[in-house]
Short mmCIF file of C-alpha atoms in Angstrom, two decimals:
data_model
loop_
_atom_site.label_atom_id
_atom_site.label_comp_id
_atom_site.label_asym_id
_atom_site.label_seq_id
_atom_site.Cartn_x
_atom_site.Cartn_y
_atom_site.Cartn_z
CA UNK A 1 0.47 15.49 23.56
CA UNK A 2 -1.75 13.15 21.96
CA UNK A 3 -3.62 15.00 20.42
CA UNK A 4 -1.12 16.77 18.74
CA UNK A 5 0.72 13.07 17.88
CA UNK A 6 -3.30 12.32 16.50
CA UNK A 7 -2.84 15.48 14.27
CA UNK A 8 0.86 14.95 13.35
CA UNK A 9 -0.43 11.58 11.97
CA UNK A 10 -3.51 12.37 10.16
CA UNK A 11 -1.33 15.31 8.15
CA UNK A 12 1.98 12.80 7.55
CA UNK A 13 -0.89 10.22 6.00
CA UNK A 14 -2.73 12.75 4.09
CA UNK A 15 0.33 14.07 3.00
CA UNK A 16 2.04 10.72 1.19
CA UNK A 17 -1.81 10.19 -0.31
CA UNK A 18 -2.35 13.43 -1.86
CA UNK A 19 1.29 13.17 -3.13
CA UNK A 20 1.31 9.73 -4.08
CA UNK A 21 -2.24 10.34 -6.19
CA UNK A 22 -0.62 13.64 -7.92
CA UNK A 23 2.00 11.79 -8.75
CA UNK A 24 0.70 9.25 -10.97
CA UNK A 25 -1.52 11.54 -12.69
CA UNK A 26 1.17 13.52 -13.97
CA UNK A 27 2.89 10.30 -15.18
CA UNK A 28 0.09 9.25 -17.14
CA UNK A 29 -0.36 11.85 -18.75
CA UNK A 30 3.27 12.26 -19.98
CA UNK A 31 3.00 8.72 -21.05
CA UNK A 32 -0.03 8.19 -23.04
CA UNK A 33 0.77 9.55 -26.15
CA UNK A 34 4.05 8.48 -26.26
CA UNK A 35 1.93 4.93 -25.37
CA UNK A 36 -0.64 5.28 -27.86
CA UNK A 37 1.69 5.67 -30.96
CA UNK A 38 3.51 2.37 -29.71
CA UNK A 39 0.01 0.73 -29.57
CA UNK A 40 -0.13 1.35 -33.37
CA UNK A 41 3.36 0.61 -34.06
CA UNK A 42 2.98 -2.76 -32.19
CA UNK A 43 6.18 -2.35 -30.80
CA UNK A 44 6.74 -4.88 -28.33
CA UNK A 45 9.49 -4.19 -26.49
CA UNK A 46 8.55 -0.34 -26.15
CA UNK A 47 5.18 -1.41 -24.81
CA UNK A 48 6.79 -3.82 -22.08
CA UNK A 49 8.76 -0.03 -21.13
CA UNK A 50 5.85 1.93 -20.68
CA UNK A 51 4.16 -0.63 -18.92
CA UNK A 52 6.78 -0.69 -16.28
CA UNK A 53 7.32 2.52 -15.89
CA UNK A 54 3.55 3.38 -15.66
CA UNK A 55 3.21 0.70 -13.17
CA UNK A 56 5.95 1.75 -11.08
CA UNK A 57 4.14 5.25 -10.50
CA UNK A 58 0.46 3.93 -10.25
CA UNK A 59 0.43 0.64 -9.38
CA UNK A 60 -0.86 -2.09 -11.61
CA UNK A 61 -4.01 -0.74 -13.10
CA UNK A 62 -6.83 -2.22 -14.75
CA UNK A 63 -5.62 -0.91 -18.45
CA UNK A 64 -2.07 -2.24 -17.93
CA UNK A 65 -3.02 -5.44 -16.79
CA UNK A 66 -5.35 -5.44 -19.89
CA UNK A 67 -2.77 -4.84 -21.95
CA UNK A 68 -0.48 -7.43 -20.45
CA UNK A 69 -3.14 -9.74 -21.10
CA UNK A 70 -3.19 -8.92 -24.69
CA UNK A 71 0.40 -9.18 -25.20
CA UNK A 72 0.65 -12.10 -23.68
CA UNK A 73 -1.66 -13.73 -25.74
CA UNK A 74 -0.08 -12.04 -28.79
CA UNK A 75 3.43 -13.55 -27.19
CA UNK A 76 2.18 -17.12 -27.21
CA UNK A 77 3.34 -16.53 -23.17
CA UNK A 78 1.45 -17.86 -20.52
CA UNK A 79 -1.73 -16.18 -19.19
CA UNK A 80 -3.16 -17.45 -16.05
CA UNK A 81 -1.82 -15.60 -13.66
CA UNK A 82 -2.54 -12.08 -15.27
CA UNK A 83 -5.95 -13.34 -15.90
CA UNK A 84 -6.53 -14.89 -12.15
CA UNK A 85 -5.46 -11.59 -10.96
CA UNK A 86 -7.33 -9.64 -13.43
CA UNK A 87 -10.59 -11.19 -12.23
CA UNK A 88 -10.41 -11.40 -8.65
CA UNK A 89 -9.33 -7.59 -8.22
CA UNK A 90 -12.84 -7.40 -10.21
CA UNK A 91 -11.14 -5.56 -13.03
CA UNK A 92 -14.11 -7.12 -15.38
CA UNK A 93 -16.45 -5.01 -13.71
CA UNK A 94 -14.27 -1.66 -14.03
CA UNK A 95 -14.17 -2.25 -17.64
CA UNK A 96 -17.48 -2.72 -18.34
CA UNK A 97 -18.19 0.14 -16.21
CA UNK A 98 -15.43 2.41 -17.95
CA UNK A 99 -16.94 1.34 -21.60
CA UNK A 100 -20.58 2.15 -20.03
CA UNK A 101 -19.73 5.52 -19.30
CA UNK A 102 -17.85 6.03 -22.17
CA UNK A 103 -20.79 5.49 -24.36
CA UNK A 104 -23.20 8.05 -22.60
CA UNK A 105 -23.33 11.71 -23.57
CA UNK A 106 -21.98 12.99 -20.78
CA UNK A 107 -18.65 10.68 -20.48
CA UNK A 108 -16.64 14.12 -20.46
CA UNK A 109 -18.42 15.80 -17.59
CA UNK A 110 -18.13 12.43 -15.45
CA UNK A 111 -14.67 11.90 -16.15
CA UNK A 112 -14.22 15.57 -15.64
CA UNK A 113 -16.07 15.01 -11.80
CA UNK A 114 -13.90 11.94 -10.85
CA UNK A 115 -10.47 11.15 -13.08
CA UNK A 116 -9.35 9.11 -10.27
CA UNK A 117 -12.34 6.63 -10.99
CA UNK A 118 -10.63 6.52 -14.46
CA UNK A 119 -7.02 5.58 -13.45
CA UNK A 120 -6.46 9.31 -15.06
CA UNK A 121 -7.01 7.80 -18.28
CA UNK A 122 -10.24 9.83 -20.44
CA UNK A 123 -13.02 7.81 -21.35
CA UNK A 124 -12.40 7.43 -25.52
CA UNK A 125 -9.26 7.48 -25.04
CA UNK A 126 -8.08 6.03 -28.62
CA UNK A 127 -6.09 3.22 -26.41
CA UNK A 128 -9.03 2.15 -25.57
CA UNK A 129 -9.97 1.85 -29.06
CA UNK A 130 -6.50 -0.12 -29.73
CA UNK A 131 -7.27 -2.76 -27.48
CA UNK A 132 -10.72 -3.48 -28.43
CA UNK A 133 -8.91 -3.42 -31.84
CA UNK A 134 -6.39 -6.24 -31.14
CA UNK A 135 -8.60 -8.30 -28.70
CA UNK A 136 -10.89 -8.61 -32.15
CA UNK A 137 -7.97 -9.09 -34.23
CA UNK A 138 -6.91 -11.90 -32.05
CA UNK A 139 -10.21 -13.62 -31.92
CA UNK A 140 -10.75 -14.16 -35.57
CA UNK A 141 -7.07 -15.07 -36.55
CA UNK A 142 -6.55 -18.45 -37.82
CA UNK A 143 -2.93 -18.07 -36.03
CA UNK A 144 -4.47 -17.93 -32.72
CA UNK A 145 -7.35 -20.53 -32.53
CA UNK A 146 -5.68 -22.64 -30.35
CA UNK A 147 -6.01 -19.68 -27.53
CA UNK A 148 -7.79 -21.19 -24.56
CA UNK A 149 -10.97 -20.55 -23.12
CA UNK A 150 -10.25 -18.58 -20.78
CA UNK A 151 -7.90 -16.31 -22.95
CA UNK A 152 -10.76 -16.35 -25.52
CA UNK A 153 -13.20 -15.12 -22.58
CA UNK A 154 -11.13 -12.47 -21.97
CA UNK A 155 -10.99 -11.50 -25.19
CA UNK A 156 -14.81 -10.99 -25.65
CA UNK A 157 -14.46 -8.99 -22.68
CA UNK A 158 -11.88 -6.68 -24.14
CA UNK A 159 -13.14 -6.27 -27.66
CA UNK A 160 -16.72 -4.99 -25.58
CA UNK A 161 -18.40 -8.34 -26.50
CA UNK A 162 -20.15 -7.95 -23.01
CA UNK A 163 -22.58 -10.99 -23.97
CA UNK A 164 -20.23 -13.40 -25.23
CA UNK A 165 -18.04 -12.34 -21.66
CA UNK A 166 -20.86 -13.04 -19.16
CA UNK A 167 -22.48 -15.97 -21.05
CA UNK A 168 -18.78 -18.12 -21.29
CA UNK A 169 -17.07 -17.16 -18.30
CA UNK A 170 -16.75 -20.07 -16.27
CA UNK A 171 -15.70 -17.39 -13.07
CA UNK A 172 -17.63 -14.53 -12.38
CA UNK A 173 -16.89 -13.03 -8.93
CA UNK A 174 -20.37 -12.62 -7.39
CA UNK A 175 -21.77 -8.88 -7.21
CA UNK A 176 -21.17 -7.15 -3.34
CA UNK A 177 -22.31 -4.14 -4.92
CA UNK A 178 -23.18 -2.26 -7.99
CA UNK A 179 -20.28 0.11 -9.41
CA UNK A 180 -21.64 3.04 -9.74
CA UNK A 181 -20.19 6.01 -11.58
CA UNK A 182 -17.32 8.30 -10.35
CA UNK A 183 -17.23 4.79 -7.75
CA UNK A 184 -13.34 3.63 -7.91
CA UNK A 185 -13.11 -0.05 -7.13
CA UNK A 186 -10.49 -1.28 -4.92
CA UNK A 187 -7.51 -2.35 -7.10
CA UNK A 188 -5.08 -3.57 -4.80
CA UNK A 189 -4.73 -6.28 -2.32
CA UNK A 190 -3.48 -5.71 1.41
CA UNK A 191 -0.37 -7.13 3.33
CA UNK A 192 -0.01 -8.40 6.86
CA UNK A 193 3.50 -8.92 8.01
CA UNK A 194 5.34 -10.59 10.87
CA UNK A 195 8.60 -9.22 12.13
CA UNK A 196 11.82 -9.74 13.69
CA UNK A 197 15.22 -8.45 14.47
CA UNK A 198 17.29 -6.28 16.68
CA UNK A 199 16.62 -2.55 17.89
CA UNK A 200 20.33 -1.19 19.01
CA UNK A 201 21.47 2.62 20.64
CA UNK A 202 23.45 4.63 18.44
CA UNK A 203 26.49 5.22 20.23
CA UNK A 204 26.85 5.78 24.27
CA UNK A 205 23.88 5.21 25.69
CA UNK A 206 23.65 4.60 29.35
CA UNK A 207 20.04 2.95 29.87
CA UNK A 208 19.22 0.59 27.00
CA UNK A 209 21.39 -1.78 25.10
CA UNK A 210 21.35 -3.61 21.68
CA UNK A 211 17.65 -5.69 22.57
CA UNK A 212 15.17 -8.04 19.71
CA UNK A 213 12.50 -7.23 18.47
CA UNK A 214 8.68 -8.09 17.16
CA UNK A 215 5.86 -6.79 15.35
CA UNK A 216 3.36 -6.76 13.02
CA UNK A 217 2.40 -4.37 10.13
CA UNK A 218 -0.23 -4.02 7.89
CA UNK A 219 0.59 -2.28 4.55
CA UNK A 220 -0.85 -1.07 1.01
CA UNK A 221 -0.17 -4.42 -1.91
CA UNK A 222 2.97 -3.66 -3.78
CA UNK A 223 1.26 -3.36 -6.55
CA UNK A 224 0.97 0.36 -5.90
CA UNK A 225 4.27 3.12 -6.08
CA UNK A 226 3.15 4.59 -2.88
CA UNK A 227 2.60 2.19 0.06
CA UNK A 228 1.60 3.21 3.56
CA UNK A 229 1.67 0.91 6.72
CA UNK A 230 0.69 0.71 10.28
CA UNK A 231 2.29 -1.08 12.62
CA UNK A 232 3.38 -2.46 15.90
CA UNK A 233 7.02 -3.17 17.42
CA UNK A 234 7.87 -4.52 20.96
CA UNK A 235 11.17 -4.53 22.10
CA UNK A 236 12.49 -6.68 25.29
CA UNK A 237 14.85 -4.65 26.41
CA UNK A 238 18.18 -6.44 27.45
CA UNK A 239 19.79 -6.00 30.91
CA UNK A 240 18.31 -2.13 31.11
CA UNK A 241 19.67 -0.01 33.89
CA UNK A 242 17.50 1.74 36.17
CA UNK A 243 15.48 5.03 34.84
CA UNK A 244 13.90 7.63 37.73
CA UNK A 245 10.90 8.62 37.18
CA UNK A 246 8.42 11.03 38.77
CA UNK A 247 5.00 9.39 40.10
CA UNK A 248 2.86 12.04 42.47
CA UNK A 249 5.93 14.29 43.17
CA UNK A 250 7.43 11.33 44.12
CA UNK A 251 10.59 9.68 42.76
CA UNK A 252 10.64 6.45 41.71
CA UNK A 253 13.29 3.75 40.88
CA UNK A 254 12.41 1.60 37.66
CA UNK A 255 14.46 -1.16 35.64
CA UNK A 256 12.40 -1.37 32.40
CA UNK A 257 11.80 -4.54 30.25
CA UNK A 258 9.93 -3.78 27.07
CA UNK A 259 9.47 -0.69 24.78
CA UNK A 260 6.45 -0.26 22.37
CA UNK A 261 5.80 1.70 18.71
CA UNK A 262 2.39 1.96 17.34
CA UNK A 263 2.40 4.56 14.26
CA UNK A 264 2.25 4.58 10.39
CA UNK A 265 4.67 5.27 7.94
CA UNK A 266 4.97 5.78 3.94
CA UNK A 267 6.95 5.37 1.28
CA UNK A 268 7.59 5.33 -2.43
CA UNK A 269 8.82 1.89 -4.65
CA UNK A 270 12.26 2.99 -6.38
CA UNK A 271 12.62 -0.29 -7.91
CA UNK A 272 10.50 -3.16 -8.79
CA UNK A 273 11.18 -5.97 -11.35
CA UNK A 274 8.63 -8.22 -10.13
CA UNK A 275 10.72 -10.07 -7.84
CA UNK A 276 13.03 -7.53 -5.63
CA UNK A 277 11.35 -4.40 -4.66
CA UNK A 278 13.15 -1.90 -2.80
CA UNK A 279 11.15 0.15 -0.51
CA UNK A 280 12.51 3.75 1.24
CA UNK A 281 9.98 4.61 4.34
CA UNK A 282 9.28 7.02 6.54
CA UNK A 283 7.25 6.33 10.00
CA UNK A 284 5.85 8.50 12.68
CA UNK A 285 4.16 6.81 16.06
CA UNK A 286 4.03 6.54 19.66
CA UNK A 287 6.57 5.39 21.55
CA UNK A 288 6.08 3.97 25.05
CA UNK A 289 8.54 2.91 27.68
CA UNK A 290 6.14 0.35 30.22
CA UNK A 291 7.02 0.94 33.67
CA UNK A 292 4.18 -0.97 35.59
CA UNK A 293 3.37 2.35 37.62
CA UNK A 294 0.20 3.62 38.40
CA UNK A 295 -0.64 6.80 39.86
CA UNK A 296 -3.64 8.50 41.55
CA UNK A 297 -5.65 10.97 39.43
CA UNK A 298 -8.66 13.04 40.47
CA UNK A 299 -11.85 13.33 38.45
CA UNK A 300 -15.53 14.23 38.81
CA UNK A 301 -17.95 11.65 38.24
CA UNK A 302 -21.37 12.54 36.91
CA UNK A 303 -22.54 14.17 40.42
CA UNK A 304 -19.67 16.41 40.74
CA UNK A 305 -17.62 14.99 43.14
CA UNK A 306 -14.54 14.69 43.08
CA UNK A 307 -13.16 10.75 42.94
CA UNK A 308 -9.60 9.37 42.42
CA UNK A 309 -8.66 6.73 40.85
CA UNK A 310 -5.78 4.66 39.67
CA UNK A 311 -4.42 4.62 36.13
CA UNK A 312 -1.17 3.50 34.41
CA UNK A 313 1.87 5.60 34.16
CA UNK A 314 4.02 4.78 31.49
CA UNK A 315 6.71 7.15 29.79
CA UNK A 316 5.84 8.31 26.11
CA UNK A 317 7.01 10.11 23.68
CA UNK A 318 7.23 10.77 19.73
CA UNK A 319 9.01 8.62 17.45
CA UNK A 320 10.41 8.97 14.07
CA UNK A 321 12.22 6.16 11.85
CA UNK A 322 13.85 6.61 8.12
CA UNK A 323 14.94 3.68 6.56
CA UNK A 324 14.55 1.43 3.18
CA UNK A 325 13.42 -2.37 2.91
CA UNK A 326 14.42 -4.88 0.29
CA UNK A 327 11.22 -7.37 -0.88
CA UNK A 328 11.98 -10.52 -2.22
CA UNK A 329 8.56 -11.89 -3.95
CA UNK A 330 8.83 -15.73 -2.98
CA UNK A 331 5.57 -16.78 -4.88
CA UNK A 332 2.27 -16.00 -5.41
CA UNK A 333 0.91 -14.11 -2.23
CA UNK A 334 4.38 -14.46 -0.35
CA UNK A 335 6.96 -12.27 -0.01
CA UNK A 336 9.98 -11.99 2.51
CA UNK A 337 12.21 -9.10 3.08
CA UNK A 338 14.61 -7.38 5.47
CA UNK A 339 14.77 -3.85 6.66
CA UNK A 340 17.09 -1.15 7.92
CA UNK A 341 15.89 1.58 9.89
CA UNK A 342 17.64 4.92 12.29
CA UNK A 343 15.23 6.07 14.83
CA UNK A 344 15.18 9.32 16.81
CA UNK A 345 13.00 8.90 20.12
CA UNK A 346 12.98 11.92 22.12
CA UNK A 347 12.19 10.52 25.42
CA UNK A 348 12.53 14.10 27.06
CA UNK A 349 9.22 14.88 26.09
CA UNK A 350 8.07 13.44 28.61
CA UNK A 351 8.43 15.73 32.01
CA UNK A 352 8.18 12.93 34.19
CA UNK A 353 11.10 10.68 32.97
CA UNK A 354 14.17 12.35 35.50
CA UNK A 355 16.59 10.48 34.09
CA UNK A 356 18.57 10.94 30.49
CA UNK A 357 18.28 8.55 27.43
CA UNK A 358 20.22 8.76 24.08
CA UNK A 359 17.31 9.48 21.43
CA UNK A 360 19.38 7.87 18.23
CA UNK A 361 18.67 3.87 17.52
CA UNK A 362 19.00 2.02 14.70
CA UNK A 363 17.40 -1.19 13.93
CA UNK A 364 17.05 -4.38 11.44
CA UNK A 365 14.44 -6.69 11.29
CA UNK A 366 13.60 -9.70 8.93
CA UNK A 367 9.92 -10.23 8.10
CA UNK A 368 7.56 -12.30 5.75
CA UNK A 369 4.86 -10.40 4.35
CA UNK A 370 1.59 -11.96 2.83
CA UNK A 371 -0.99 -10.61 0.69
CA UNK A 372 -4.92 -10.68 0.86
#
């Protein structure tokens, strides 16, 4: 059975991936002409649209946080945080990287090798050109000279003034490693979460009863359309009745305490404004029921004879939640949330539980979530 739960897991994951990656191709390549004529149109408002909707399938890339830098600037709006962000996801690097390439003889054949690499966008891509266009605009306008340094910095950077960037840039993240071509560069932070709630039976159920719950998760930033997560839930079960279970031909009266998950899940962002996100999910694990029973197995040790020994006999099975969470972006790296979830656990998968248990649970949990 585990192996085929290891398999069942690897496809679900490289499923969602796959998907998730096909997905914002497509969309970026339905949107970038549409994009490029509102580049020259400067319309503002348009731009702000595309931007959202581009993000929402692909995450927040390295061109549309470039261009929210620009427009900011151009907005008279604040700054820092796009730029903070902008530099510590080492977007500074992917652009000089993206113009490099673009400038070599070859840039179709390596785009061609690796569009991912690219965020799906070709190298000469005329928004590319656009940009550059504005960033110089905006650094030789008398109506902008009171820009600050840092938006000026960025500017260099934008309008491929590679010198002026490294020689007045007061934060350079320090090289890990060179980017190398076809080389994507991570452009998303991570999330660990702590959670909390209630795991209840869905209808009569004659073992378990309504029972909190903990766990942790680690999960894809939010920045991204498609998130996946693993994580880890532990129930303490309330008042359980007593379960028979088969140990060595041998029945066996148990009153259970706690229940465990360990599995991943996926999902896709159907709304984001920058403060709520909402979040449909899908997960597929493990579930264990701990009974404290061990049980004697033979094996042959490295003489070949035969040995026994004593190992743990707990009561698994597969486990499969649907449900939908609702983010709430508190500030900067902190966001809180709650979650709704219907499980079906199977526990008759398992040949050595004797005694019957509902498979249909539902569950909601509150959690804080923080970014890294």
């Amino acid at each position: 059975m585990k192996t085929i739960l290891l398999t069942l897991l690897m496809v679900f994951f490289h499923f969602f991936t796959v998907y998730a990656q096909n997905s914002c191709e497509r969309m970026t390549s339905s949107l970038l002409p549409n994009f490029r004529d509102n580049l020259i149109k400067n319309d503002y408002n348009r731009i702000q649209n595309f931007l959202n909707t581009w993000q929402a399938a692909c995450g927040e890339q390295e061109i549309i946080l470039r261009t929210k830098i620009i427009y900011a600037i151009i907005q008279h709006n604040n700054t820092a945080e796009f730029v903070e962000r902008y530099v510590n996801l080492l977007y500074d690097r992917r652009l000089m990287q993206r113009f490099d390439d673009a400038a070599t003889h070859d840039y179709q054949v390596r785009y061609a090798s690796n569009p991912a690499a690219y965020d799906f966008v070709p190298l000469r891509h005329p928004i590319d050109s656009l940009l550059k266009i504005k960033a110089h605009a905006l650094l030789h306008s008398t109506s902008y000279n009171h820009i600050s340094d840092q938006e000026r910095n960025m500017l260099y950077l934008f309008a491929d003034r590679f010198e002026n960037y490294t020689s007045t840039s007061e934060k350079i993240p320090p090289a890990t490693s060179t980017p190398k071509h076809g080389t994507p560069i991570d452009r998303s932070s991570h999330t660990f979460g702590v959670h909390v709630g209630a795991f209840s039976p869905l209808g009569k159920n004659n073992i378990f009863r309504t029972s909190p719950t903990l766990g942790i998760s680690f999960m894809r930033g939010l920045d991204y359309t498609f998130i996946y997560e693993i994580a880890y839930k532990l129930t303490i079960q309330s008042s359980p009745e007593n379960i028979e279970v088969d140990l060595n031909d041998e029945v066996r009266i148990i009153s259970p305490t706690t229940t465990h998950f360990l599995g991943v899940g996926g999902g896709f962002k159907v709304f984001d404004d920058g403060k709520f996100t909402v979040l449909p999910k899908l997960k597929l694990g493990l579930g264990i029921i701990y009974t404290g029973l061990t049980e004697t197995e033979s094996y042959f040790d490295d003489n070949g004879f035969e040995n026994t020994r004593e190992a743990m006999r707990n009561i698994n099975t597969l486990q499969t939640s649907v449900g939908c969470s609702l983010v709430w972006h508190l500030r900067k790296k902190m966001f809180i949330g709650v979650e709704g979830n219907y499980h079906y656990v199977p526990y008759g998968w398992d040949s050595k539980l004797l005694s019957p248990i509902s498979s249909h649970y539902g569950s909601v949990e509150l959690f804080s979530v923080f970014s890294f």
